[in-house]
PDB file of C-alpha atoms in Angstrom:
ATOM      1  CA  MET A 919       3.809  -1.142   8.925  1.00  0.00           C
ATOM      2  CA  SER A 920       5.891  -2.629  11.934  1.00  0.00           C
ATOM      3  CA  ILE A 921       3.567  -1.803  14.577  1.00  0.00           C
ATOM      4  CA  ARG A 922       6.128  -3.201  17.022  1.00  0.00           C
ATOM      5  CA  HIS A 923       8.956  -0.756  16.159  1.00  0.00           C
ATOM      6  CA  GLY A 924       6.288   2.067  15.782  1.00  0.00           C
ATOM      7  CA  LEU A 925       5.388   1.702  19.405  1.00  0.00           C
ATOM      8  CA  LEU A 926       9.010   1.528  20.400  1.00  0.00           C
ATOM      9  CA  ALA A 927       9.520   4.901  18.342  1.00  0.00           C
ATOM     10  CA  LEU A 928       6.933   6.524  20.582  1.00  0.00           C
ATOM     11  CA  LEU A 929       8.387   5.232  23.888  1.00  0.00           C
ATOM     12  CA  GLU A 930      11.817   6.463  22.944  1.00  0.00           C
ATOM     13  CA  ARG A 931      10.154   9.945  23.521  1.00  0.00           C
ATOM     14  CA  GLY A 932       9.052   9.067  27.014  1.00  0.00           C
ATOM     15  CA  PRO A 933       7.097   6.701  28.964  1.00  0.00           C
ATOM     16  CA  ARG A 934       3.594   6.168  27.796  1.00  0.00           C
ATOM     17  CA  TYR A 935       0.375   4.073  28.764  1.00  0.00           C
ATOM     18  CA  GLY A 936      -1.393   1.845  26.211  1.00  0.00           C
ATOM     19  CA  SER A 937      -3.965   3.944  24.994  1.00  0.00           C
ATOM     20  CA  GLN A 938      -1.686   7.027  24.916  1.00  0.00           C
ATOM     21  CA  LEU A 939       0.475   4.821  22.449  1.00  0.00           C
ATOM     22  CA  ARG A 940      -2.640   3.954  20.196  1.00  0.00           C
ATOM     23  CA  THR A 941      -3.611   7.591  19.860  1.00  0.00           C
ATOM     24  CA  GLU A 942      -0.153   8.817  19.113  1.00  0.00           C
ATOM     25  CA  PHE A 943       0.439   6.130  16.637  1.00  0.00           C
ATOM     26  CA  GLU A 944      -2.848   6.650  14.627  1.00  0.00           C
ATOM     27  CA  SER A 945      -2.212  10.406  14.972  1.00  0.00           C
ATOM     28  CA  ARG A 946       1.078  10.209  13.477  1.00  0.00           C
ATOM     29  CA  THR A 947       0.011   7.978  10.635  1.00  0.00           C
ATOM     30  CA  GLY A 948      -3.037   9.697  10.099  1.00  0.00           C
ATOM     31  CA  ALA A 949      -5.277   6.664  11.370  1.00  0.00           C
ATOM     32  CA  THR A 950      -3.978   4.720   8.243  1.00  0.00           C
ATOM     33  CA  TRP A 951      -3.425   1.721  10.272  1.00  0.00           C
ATOM     34  CA  PRO A 952      -5.755   1.786  13.305  1.00  0.00           C
ATOM     35  CA  LEU A 953      -4.867  -0.060  16.423  1.00  0.00           C
ATOM     36  CA  ASN A 954      -6.793  -1.947  18.822  1.00  0.00           C
ATOM     37  CA  VAL A 955      -5.835  -0.976  22.419  1.00  0.00           C
ATOM     38  CA  GLY A 956      -5.549  -4.835  23.346  1.00  0.00           C
ATOM     39  CA  GLN A 957      -3.040  -5.434  20.634  1.00  0.00           C
ATOM     40  CA  VAL A 958      -0.983  -2.279  21.986  1.00  0.00           C
ATOM     41  CA  TYR A 959      -1.326  -3.813  25.537  1.00  0.00           C
ATOM     42  CA  THR A 960      -0.458  -7.394  24.100  1.00  0.00           C
ATOM     43  CA  THR A 961       2.827  -5.801  22.341  1.00  0.00           C
ATOM     44  CA  LEU A 962       3.732  -4.219  25.509  1.00  0.00           C
ATOM     45  CA  GLY A 963       3.559  -7.501  27.329  1.00  0.00           C
ATOM     46  CA  ARG A 964       5.690  -9.038  24.717  1.00  0.00           C
ATOM     47  CA  PHE A 965       8.211  -6.088  25.074  1.00  0.00           C
ATOM     48  CA  GLU A 966       8.525  -6.685  28.805  1.00  0.00           C
ATOM     49  CA  ARG A 967       9.154 -10.255  28.328  1.00  0.00           C
ATOM     50  CA  ASP A 968      12.012  -9.588  25.957  1.00  0.00           C
ATOM     51  CA  GLY A 969      13.380  -7.071  28.033  1.00  0.00           C
ATOM     52  CA  MET A 970      12.565  -3.911  25.866  1.00  0.00           C
ATOM     53  CA  VAL A 971      10.446  -2.123  27.969  1.00  0.00           C
ATOM     54  CA  VAL A 972       9.864  -2.125  31.774  1.00  0.00           C
ATOM     55  CA  PRO A 973       7.045  -0.718  33.989  1.00  0.00           C
ATOM     56  CA  SER A 974       7.524   2.760  34.751  1.00  0.00           C
ATOM     57  CA  GLY A 975       5.065   3.449  37.751  1.00  0.00           C
ATOM     58  CA  GLU A 976       1.789   5.579  37.118  1.00  0.00           C
ATOM     59  CA  ASP A 977       0.849   8.982  35.738  1.00  0.00           C
ATOM     60  CA  ASP A 978      -1.310  11.216  37.920  1.00  0.00           C
ATOM     61  CA  ALA A 979      -4.604   9.698  36.632  1.00  0.00           C
ATOM     62  CA  GLY A 980      -3.524   6.261  37.699  1.00  0.00           C
ATOM     63  CA  HIS A 981      -2.287   4.881  34.157  1.00  0.00           C
ATOM     64  CA  ALA A 982       0.257   2.461  34.388  1.00  0.00           C
ATOM     65  CA  LEU A 983       3.217   3.687  32.317  1.00  0.00           C
ATOM     66  CA  TYR A 984       5.849   1.807  30.094  1.00  0.00           C
ATOM     67  CA  ALA A 985       9.609   2.799  29.171  1.00  0.00           C
ATOM     68  CA  ILE A 986      11.964   1.849  26.691  1.00  0.00           C
ATOM     69  CA  THR A 987      15.273  -0.045  28.004  1.00  0.00           C
ATOM     70  CA  ASP A 988      18.463  -0.015  26.382  1.00  0.00           C
ATOM     71  CA  ALA A 989      17.896  -3.202  24.865  1.00  0.00           C
ATOM     72  CA  GLY A 990      14.518  -1.525  23.203  1.00  0.00           C
ATOM     73  CA  ARG A 991      16.595   1.279  21.825  1.00  0.00           C
ATOM     74  CA  GLU A 992      19.287  -0.867  20.205  1.00  0.00           C
ATOM     75  CA  GLU A 993      16.204  -2.941  18.443  1.00  0.00           C
ATOM     76  CA  LEU A 994      14.756   0.203  17.487  1.00  0.00           C
ATOM     77  CA  HIS A 995      17.824   1.748  15.977  1.00  0.00           C
ATOM     78  CA  SER A 996      18.679  -1.605  14.170  1.00  0.00           C
ATOM     79  CA  TRP A 997      15.090  -1.474  12.707  1.00  0.00           C
ATOM     80  CA  TYR A 998      15.783   2.311  11.314  1.00  0.00           C
ATOM     81  CA  GLU A 999      19.151   1.357   9.925  1.00  0.00           C
ATOM     82  CA  ARG A1000      18.365  -1.918   8.024  1.00  0.00           C
ATOM     83  CA  PRO A1001      16.275  -1.792   4.877  1.00  0.00           C
ATOM     84  CA  VAL A1002      12.829  -3.284   4.724  1.00  0.00           C
ATOM     85  CA  ASP A1003      13.033  -6.809   3.600  1.00  0.00           C
ATOM     86  CA  ARG A1004      11.368  -7.472   0.230  1.00  0.00           C
ATOM     87  CA  THR A1005      11.967 -10.881  -0.276  1.00  0.00           C
ATOM     88  CA  SER A1006       8.694 -12.162   1.133  1.00  0.00           C
ATOM     89  CA  PRO A1007       6.283  -9.622  -0.157  1.00  0.00           C
ATOM     90  CA  PRO A1008       3.180  -9.063   1.480  1.00  0.00           C
ATOM     91  CA  ARG A1009      -0.084 -10.742   0.017  1.00  0.00           C
ATOM     92  CA  ASP A1010      -1.832  -8.133  -2.317  1.00  0.00           C
ATOM     93  CA  GLU A1011      -5.431  -8.979  -2.624  1.00  0.00           C
ATOM     94  CA  LEU A1012      -5.908  -7.250  -5.809  1.00  0.00           C
ATOM     95  CA  SER A1013      -3.007  -9.384  -7.517  1.00  0.00           C
ATOM     96  CA  ILE A1014      -4.705 -12.548  -6.110  1.00  0.00           C
ATOM     97  CA  LYS A1015      -7.993 -11.225  -7.381  1.00  0.00           C
ATOM     98  CA  LEU A1016      -6.687 -10.796 -10.824  1.00  0.00           C
ATOM     99  CA  ALA A1017      -4.689 -13.812 -10.837  1.00  0.00           C
ATOM    100  CA  MET A1018      -7.530 -15.901  -9.889  1.00  0.00           C
ATOM    101  CA  ALA A1019     -10.137 -14.213 -12.526  1.00  0.00           C
ATOM    102  CA  VAL A1020      -7.950 -15.421 -15.356  1.00  0.00           C
ATOM    103  CA  GLY A1021      -9.914 -17.657 -17.205  1.00  0.00           C
ATOM    104  CA  ALA A1022     -12.521 -18.093 -14.371  1.00  0.00           C
ATOM    105  CA  PRO A1023     -15.946 -19.160 -15.935  1.00  0.00           C
ATOM    106  CA  GLY A1024     -18.548 -16.367 -16.172  1.00  0.00           C
ATOM    107  CA  VAL A1025     -15.916 -13.442 -14.903  1.00  0.00           C
ATOM    108  CA  ASP A1026     -15.488 -10.513 -17.025  1.00  0.00           C
ATOM    109  CA  ILE A1027     -11.797  -9.813 -16.139  1.00  0.00           C
ATOM    110  CA  ARG A1028     -11.868  -6.294 -17.978  1.00  0.00           C
ATOM    111  CA  ALA A1029     -14.863  -5.407 -16.079  1.00  0.00           C
ATOM    112  CA  VAL A1030     -13.089  -6.330 -12.864  1.00  0.00           C
ATOM    113  CA  ILE A1031     -10.106  -3.976 -13.732  1.00  0.00           C
ATOM    114  CA  GLN A1032     -12.280  -1.197 -14.870  1.00  0.00           C
ATOM    115  CA  ALA A1033     -13.987  -1.336 -11.407  1.00  0.00           C
ATOM    116  CA  GLN A1034     -10.813  -1.288  -9.730  1.00  0.00           C
ATOM    117  CA  ARG A1035      -9.347   1.217 -11.720  1.00  0.00           C
ATOM    118  CA  HIS A1036     -12.421   3.361 -10.558  1.00  0.00           C
ATOM    119  CA  ALA A1037     -11.927   2.961  -6.923  1.00  0.00           C
ATOM    120  CA  THR A1038      -8.205   3.241  -7.185  1.00  0.00           C
ATOM    121  CA  VAL A1039      -8.470   6.831  -8.950  1.00  0.00           C
ATOM    122  CA  LYS A1040     -11.088   7.921  -6.506  1.00  0.00           C
ATOM    123  CA  ALA A1041      -8.634   6.811  -3.687  1.00  0.00           C
ATOM    124  CA  MET A1042      -5.736   8.776  -5.293  1.00  0.00           C
ATOM    125  CA  GLN A1043      -7.954  11.774  -5.540  1.00  0.00           C
ATOM    126  CA  ASP A1044      -8.860  11.524  -1.472  1.00  0.00           C
ATOM    127  CA  TYR A1045      -5.240  11.392  -0.744  1.00  0.00           C
ATOM    128  CA  THR A1046      -4.330  14.011  -2.830  1.00  0.00           C
ATOM    129  CA  ARG A1047      -6.820  16.187  -1.186  1.00  0.00           C
ATOM    130  CA  LEU A1048      -5.838  15.194   2.124  1.00  0.00           C
ATOM    131  CA  LYS A1049      -2.340  16.033   1.221  1.00  0.00           C
ATOM    132  CA  ALA A1050      -3.131  19.422   0.385  1.00  0.00           C
ATOM    133  CA  GLN A1051      -4.874  19.819   4.003  1.00  0.00           C
ATOM    134  CA  ALA A1052      -1.481  18.313   5.671  1.00  0.00           C
ATOM    135  CA  LEU A1053       0.571  20.779   3.712  1.00  0.00           C
ATOM    136  CA  ALA A1054      -1.765  23.566   4.758  1.00  0.00           C
ATOM    137  CA  ALA A1055      -1.468  22.635   8.594  1.00  0.00           C
ATOM    138  CA  ILE A1056       2.363  22.511   8.118  1.00  0.00           C
ATOM    139  CA  GLU A1057       2.314  25.848   6.836  1.00  0.00           C
ATOM    140  CA  THR A1058       0.619  27.313   9.544  1.00  0.00           C
ATOM    141  CA  GLY A1059       2.710  25.461  12.101  1.00  0.00           C
ATOM    142  CA  GLY A1060       1.705  24.621  15.683  1.00  0.00           C
ATOM    143  CA  ALA A1061       2.270  21.942  18.252  1.00  0.00           C
ATOM    144  CA  ARG A1062       0.919  18.981  15.924  1.00  0.00           C
ATOM    145  CA  GLU A1063       3.624  20.069  13.255  1.00  0.00           C
ATOM    146  CA  ARG A1064       5.803  16.846  13.635  1.00  0.00           C
ATOM    147  CA  ASP A1065       2.591  14.717  13.418  1.00  0.00           C
ATOM    148  CA  ASP A1066       1.438  16.646  10.357  1.00  0.00           C
ATOM    149  CA  VAL A1067       4.875  16.198   8.591  1.00  0.00           C
ATOM    150  CA  ALA A1068       4.731  12.316   9.195  1.00  0.00           C
ATOM    151  CA  TRP A1069       1.139  12.133   8.055  1.00  0.00           C
ATOM    152  CA  LEU A1070       2.421  13.985   4.887  1.00  0.00           C
ATOM    153  CA  LEU A1071       5.103  11.339   4.084  1.00  0.00           C
ATOM    154  CA  VAL A1072       2.320   8.574   4.689  1.00  0.00           C
ATOM    155  CA  LEU A1073       0.062  10.270   2.350  1.00  0.00           C
ATOM    156  CA  GLU A1074       2.522  10.582  -0.277  1.00  0.00           C
ATOM    157  CA  GLN A1075       3.438   7.020  -0.047  1.00  0.00           C
ATOM    158  CA  LEU A1076      -0.003   6.298  -0.564  1.00  0.00           C
ATOM    159  CA  ILE A1077      -0.532   8.533  -3.628  1.00  0.00           C
ATOM    160  CA  PHE A1078       2.703   6.917  -5.271  1.00  0.00           C
ATOM    161  CA  GLN A1079       1.409   3.587  -4.391  1.00  0.00           C
ATOM    162  CA  THR A1080      -2.313   4.176  -6.094  1.00  0.00           C
ATOM    163  CA  GLU A1081      -0.460   5.794  -9.022  1.00  0.00           C
ATOM    164  CA  ALA A1082       1.448   2.732  -9.713  1.00  0.00           C
ATOM    165  CA  GLU A1083      -1.434   0.511  -8.730  1.00  0.00           C
ATOM    166  CA  ALA A1084      -3.503   2.555 -11.724  1.00  0.00           C
ATOM    167  CA  ARG A1085      -0.536   2.210 -14.087  1.00  0.00           C
ATOM    168  CA  TRP A1086      -0.289  -1.587 -13.376  1.00  0.00           C
ATOM    169  CA  LEU A1087      -3.915  -1.937 -14.136  1.00  0.00           C
ATOM    170  CA  ASP A1088      -3.827   0.026 -17.474  1.00  0.00           C
ATOM    171  CA  HIS A1089      -0.809  -2.362 -18.203  1.00  0.00           C
ATOM    172  CA  SER A1090      -2.726  -5.716 -17.171  1.00  0.00           C
ATOM    173  CA  GLU A1091      -5.641  -4.686 -19.466  1.00  0.00           C
ATOM    174  CA  SER A1092      -3.389  -4.156 -22.528  1.00  0.00           C
ATOM    175  CA  ARG A1093      -1.655  -7.454 -21.887  1.00  0.00           C
ATOM    176  CA  LEU A1094      -4.819  -9.351 -21.649  1.00  0.00           C
ATOM    177  CA  VAL A1095      -5.938  -7.800 -25.059  1.00  0.00           C
ATOM    178  CA  ARG A1096      -2.687  -8.503 -26.503  1.00  0.00           C
ATOM    179  CA  LEU A1097      -2.707 -12.288 -25.416  1.00  0.00           C
ATOM    180  CA  SER A1098      -6.266 -12.121 -26.703  1.00  0.00           C
ATOM    181  CA  VAL A1099      -5.436 -11.241 -29.909  1.00  0.00           C
ATOM    182  CA  LEU A1100      -2.561 -13.817 -30.358  1.00  0.00           C
ATOM    183  CA  ALA A1101      -4.932 -16.497 -29.026  1.00  0.00           C
ATOM    184  CA  GLU A1102      -7.242 -15.370 -31.912  1.00  0.00           C
ATOM    185  CA  ARG A1103      -4.514 -15.547 -34.481  1.00  0.00           C
ATOM    186  CA  GLY A1104      -3.450 -18.857 -33.337  1.00  0.00           C
ATOM    187  CA  ALA A1105      -6.915 -20.238 -33.494  1.00  0.00           C
ATOM    188  CA  GLY A1106      -6.978 -18.893 -37.365  1.00  0.00           C
ATOM    189  CA  GLY A1107      -4.398 -21.107 -38.333  1.00  0.00           C
ATOM    190  CA  ALA A1108      -2.569 -20.467 -41.955  1.00  0.00           C
ATOM    191  CA  GLY A1109      -5.077 -17.997 -42.835  1.00  0.00           C
ATOM    192  CA  ALA A1110      -4.307 -15.686 -39.886  1.00  0.00           C
ATOM    193  CA  VAL A1111      -3.412 -12.236 -40.867  1.00  0.00           C
ATOM    194  CA  ALA A1112       0.145 -10.940 -39.989  1.00  0.00           C
ATOM    195  CA  PRO A1113       0.725  -8.000 -38.270  1.00  0.00           C
ATOM    196  CA  PRO A1114       1.937  -5.001 -40.476  1.00  0.00           C
ATOM    197  CA  ALA A1115       5.856  -4.124 -40.371  1.00  0.00           C
ATOM    198  CA  PRO A1116       6.289  -0.234 -39.562  1.00  0.00           C
ATOM    199  CA  GLY A1117       4.867   2.131 -42.242  1.00  0.00           C
ATOM    200  CA  ARG A1118       3.746  -1.033 -44.584  1.00  0.00           C
ATOM    201  CA  PRO A1119      -0.025  -2.452 -44.920  1.00  0.00           C
ATOM    202  CA  ALA A1120      -0.684  -5.778 -43.460  1.00  0.00           C
ATOM    203  CA  THR A1121      -0.252  -8.716 -45.934  1.00  0.00           C
ATOM    204  CA  PRO A1122      -1.893 -11.943 -45.636  1.00  0.00           C
ATOM    205  CA  ALA A1123       0.560 -14.737 -44.661  1.00  0.00           C
ATOM    206  CA  ALA A1124      -1.529 -17.103 -47.222  1.00  0.00           C
ATOM    207  CA  ALA A1125      -4.087 -16.487 -49.727  1.00  0.00           C
ATOM    208  CA  PRO A1126      -7.253 -16.990 -47.823  1.00  0.00           C
ATOM    209  CA  THR A1127      -9.942 -19.172 -49.127  1.00  0.00           C
ATOM    210  CA  THR A1128     -12.728 -17.202 -47.249  1.00  0.00           C
ATOM    211  CA  ALA A1129     -13.537 -13.927 -46.752  1.00  0.00           C
ATOM    212  CA  PRO A1130     -11.003 -11.903 -44.943  1.00  0.00           C
ATOM    213  CA  GLN A1131     -11.576 -11.961 -41.068  1.00  0.00           C
ATOM    214  CA  THR A1132     -13.162  -8.647 -39.343  1.00  0.00           C
ATOM    215  CA  THR A1133     -10.812  -7.230 -37.010  1.00  0.00           C
ATOM    216  CA  THR A1134     -11.894  -7.833 -33.275  1.00  0.00           C
ATOM    217  CA  ARG A1135     -12.914  -5.108 -31.257  1.00  0.00           C
ATOM    218  CA  ALA A1136      -9.892  -6.064 -28.732  1.00  0.00           C
ATOM    219  CA  ALA A1137      -7.323  -5.821 -31.612  1.00  0.00           C
ATOM    220  CA  ARG A1138      -8.424  -2.106 -32.606  1.00  0.00           C
ATOM    221  CA  ARG A1139      -7.858  -1.205 -28.850  1.00  0.00           C
TER     222      ARG A1139
END
C-alpha cells in the first residue's frame, strides 16, 4: 500500500491535518495498515518540500491544515493510471521461512506448513466474517458508506490472498512429498520400482535381490 499516495488521495477531498489523515486512512482501509501520526507528519513535510502540498491555515481547534497542490494532484492521478509495479515484489516472510526451512537440521518443514495452513484458514474465516459485516453496513447505507465500500474491497483482496496462500501451501507440501519420493527412488538404485503406467500395475525395473521395499508413508499420500 502506498501511504504517500493514499494521503494525497485524502487531501484531494479537501484540507486535512495530520491526525485527521491518519484516522481517515485507517477508516478507509479498516485499520489493515495502521499509521503512526509521526509518519503522517513526516510524509506531509516531504510533500511540502516537493511542492505537492502547502499549509492551509488552521481549523477552529487550531490544527494546522494542509492542502494539495496541482503538482500533488498530477502525481496522484499518475499513480491511479499506472499499474502497480511487480518487477520487484515485496519480501514475503512465509516464502523466506519455507525457503530457509528446506534441509534445515531439526526442522520438520511439513509441520511448519501445517501450522501456517491452520493460521491462514483462520485468517480467511475472520476476513469472511468481516466481509459479511461490511456488506450489511453497505446495505443499510449511511454517511460512512463510501468507507464501507473501500473496506469491502480491501477485505476481498485479503480473502483472495489467503485463499491463494492456502493453495500454495498445499502445493508446496505435495511438491516436497514428490521430491522425497524421487530422492528415495534415486537412493534405491537399480532395484527401485518404476511408477505404474495408467491402468497397469507397477513392474520392477529389475529383478530385486532382496524383499520388495515397503511403500513409504509419503508415497501413499
